[in-house]
C-alpha atoms as a printed R data frame, in Angstrom:
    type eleno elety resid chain resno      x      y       z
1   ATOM     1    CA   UNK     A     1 82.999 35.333 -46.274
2   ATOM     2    CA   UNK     A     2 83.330 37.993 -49.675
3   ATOM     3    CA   UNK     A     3 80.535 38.185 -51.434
4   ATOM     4    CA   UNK     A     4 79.424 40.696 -54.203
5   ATOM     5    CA   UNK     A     5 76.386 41.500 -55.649
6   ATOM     6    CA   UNK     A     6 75.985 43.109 -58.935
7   ATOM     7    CA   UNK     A     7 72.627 44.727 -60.253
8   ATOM     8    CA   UNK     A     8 71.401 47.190 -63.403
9   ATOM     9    CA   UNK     A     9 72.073 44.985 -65.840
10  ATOM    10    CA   UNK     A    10 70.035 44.335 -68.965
11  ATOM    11    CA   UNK     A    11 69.127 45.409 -72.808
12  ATOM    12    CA   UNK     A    12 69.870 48.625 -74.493
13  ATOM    13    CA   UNK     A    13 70.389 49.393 -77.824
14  ATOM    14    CA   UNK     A    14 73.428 50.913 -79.020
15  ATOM    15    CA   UNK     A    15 73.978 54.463 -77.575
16  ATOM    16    CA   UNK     A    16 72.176 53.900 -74.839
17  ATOM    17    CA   UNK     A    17 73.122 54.102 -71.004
18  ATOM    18    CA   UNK     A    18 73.205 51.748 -68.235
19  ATOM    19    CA   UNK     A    19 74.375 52.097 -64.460
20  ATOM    20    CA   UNK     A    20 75.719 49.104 -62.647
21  ATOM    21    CA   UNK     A    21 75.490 48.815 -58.774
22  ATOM    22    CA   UNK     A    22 77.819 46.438 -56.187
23  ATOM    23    CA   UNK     A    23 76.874 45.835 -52.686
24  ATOM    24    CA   UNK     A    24 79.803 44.323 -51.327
25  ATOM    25    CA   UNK     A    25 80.072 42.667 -48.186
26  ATOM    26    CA   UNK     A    26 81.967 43.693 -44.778
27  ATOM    27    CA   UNK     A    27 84.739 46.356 -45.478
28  ATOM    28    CA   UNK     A    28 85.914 45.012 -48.349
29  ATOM    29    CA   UNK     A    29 86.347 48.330 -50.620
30  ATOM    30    CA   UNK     A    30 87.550 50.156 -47.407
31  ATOM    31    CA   UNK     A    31 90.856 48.035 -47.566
32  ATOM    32    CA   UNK     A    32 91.103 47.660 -51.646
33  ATOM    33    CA   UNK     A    33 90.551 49.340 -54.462
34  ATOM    34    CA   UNK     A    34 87.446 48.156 -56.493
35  ATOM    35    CA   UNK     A    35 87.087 46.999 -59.999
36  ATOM    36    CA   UNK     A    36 84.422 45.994 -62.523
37  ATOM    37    CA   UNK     A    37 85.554 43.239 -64.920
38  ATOM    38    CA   UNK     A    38 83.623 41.832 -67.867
39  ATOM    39    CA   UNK     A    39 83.232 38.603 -69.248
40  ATOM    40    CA   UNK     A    40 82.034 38.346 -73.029
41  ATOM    41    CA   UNK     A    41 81.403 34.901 -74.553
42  ATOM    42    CA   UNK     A    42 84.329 33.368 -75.252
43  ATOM    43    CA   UNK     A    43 86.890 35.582 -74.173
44  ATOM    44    CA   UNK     A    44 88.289 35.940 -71.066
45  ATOM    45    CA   UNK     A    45 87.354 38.152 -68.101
46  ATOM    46    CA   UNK     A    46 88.897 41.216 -68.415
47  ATOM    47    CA   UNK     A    47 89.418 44.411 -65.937
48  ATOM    48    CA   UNK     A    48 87.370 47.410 -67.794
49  ATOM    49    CA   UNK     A    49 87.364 50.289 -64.557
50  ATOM    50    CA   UNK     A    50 89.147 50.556 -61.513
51  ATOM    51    CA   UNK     A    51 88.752 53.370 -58.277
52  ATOM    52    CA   UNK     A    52 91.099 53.079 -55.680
53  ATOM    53    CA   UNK     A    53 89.909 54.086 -52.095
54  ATOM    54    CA   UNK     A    54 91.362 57.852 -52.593
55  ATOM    55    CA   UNK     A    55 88.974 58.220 -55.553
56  ATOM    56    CA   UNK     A    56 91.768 58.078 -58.509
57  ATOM    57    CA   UNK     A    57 90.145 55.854 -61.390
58  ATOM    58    CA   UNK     A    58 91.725 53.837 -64.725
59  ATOM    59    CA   UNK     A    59 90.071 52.374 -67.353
60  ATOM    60    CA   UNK     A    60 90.857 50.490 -70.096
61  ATOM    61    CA   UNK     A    61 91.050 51.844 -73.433
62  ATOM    62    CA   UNK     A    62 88.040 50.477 -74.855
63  ATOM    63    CA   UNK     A    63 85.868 52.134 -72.726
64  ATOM    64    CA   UNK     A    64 87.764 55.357 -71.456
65  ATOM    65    CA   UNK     A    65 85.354 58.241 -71.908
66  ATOM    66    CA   UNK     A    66 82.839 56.559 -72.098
67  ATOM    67    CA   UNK     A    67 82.692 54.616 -68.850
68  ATOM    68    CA   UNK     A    68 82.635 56.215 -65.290
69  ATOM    69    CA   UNK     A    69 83.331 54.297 -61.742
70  ATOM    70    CA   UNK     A    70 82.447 55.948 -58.571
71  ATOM    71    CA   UNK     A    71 82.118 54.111 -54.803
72  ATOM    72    CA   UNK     A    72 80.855 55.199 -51.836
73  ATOM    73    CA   UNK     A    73 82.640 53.694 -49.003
74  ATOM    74    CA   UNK     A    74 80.465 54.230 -45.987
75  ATOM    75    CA   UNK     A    75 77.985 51.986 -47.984
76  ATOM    76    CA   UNK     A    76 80.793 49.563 -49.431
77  ATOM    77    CA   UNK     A    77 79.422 49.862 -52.574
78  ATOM    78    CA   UNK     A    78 80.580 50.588 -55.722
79  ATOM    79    CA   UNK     A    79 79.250 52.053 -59.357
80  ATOM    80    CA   UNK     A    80 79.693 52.078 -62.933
81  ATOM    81    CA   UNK     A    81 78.079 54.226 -65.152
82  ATOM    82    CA   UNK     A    82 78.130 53.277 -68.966
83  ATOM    83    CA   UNK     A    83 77.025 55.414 -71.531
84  ATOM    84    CA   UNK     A    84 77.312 55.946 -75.625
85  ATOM    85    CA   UNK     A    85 77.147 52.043 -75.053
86  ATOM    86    CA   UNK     A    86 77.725 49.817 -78.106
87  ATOM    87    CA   UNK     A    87 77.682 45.855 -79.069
88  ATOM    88    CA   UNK     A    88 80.676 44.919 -78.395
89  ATOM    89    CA   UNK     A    89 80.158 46.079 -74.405
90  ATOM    90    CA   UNK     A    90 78.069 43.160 -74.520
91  ATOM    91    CA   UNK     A    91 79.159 40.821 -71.433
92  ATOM    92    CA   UNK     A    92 78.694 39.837 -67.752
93  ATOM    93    CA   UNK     A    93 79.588 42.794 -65.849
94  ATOM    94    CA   UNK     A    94 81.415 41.816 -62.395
95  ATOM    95    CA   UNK     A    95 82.367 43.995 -59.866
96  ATOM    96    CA   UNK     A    96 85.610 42.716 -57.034
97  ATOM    97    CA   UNK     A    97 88.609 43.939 -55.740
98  ATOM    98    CA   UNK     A    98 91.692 45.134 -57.407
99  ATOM    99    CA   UNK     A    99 93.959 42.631 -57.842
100 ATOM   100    CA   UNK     A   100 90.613 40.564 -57.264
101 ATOM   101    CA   UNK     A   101 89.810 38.457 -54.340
102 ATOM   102    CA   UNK     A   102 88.960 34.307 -54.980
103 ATOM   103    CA   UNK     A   103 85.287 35.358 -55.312
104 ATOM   104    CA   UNK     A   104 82.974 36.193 -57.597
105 ATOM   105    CA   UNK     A   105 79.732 37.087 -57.765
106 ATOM   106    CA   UNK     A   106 76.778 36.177 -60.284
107 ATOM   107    CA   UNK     A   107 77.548 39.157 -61.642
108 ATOM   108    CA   UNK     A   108 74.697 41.309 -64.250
109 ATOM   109    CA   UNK     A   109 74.094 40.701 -68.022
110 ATOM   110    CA   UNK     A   110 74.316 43.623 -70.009
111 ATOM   111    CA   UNK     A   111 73.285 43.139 -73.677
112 ATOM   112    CA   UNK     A   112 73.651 45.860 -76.361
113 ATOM   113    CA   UNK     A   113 71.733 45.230 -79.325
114 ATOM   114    CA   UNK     A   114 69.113 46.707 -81.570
């Protein structure tokens, strides 16, 4: 069975930096690409950084430069390194495939606030 697990979550205040590990189970990131979604209170999960397995990354336009996803695929794990962070990257972090796989992890709360 899939499973991910996210870690490196917590509170910063704004401008701060926080870097977000997934250990993800079997081969999983050797056969897709690898994503980190977000979920903030009452909006929907949404796809914030991708990396495909050659290494070439997207991100969405709210966090473009400011955002960076890496993976290393002999671990099968994946990263996501957040800095000049601000409120409103306030959310569950998740990390999964790309299109995502029917599982989820708990995924990692990452609160910005002063």
């Amino acid at each position: 069975q899939v499973q991910f697990l996210e870690s490196g979550g917590g509170l910063v205040q704004p401008g701060g930096s926080l870097r977000l590990s997934c250990a993800a189970s079997g081969s999983i990131f050797s056969i897709y690409s690898m994503g980190w979604y977000r979920q903030a209170p009452g909006k929907q999960r949404e796809l914030v950084a991708t990396i495909t397995r050659g290494g070439s990354t997207d991100y969405a336009s709210s966090v473009k430069g400011r955002f960076t996803i890496a993976r290393d695929n002999a671990k099968n794990t994946g990263y996501l390194q957040m800095n000049s962070l601000k409120a409103e990257d306030t959310a569950v972090y998740y990390c999964n495939a790309v299109p995502y796989l029917d599982y989820w992890g708990q995924g990692t709360q990452v609160t910005v606030s002063s």
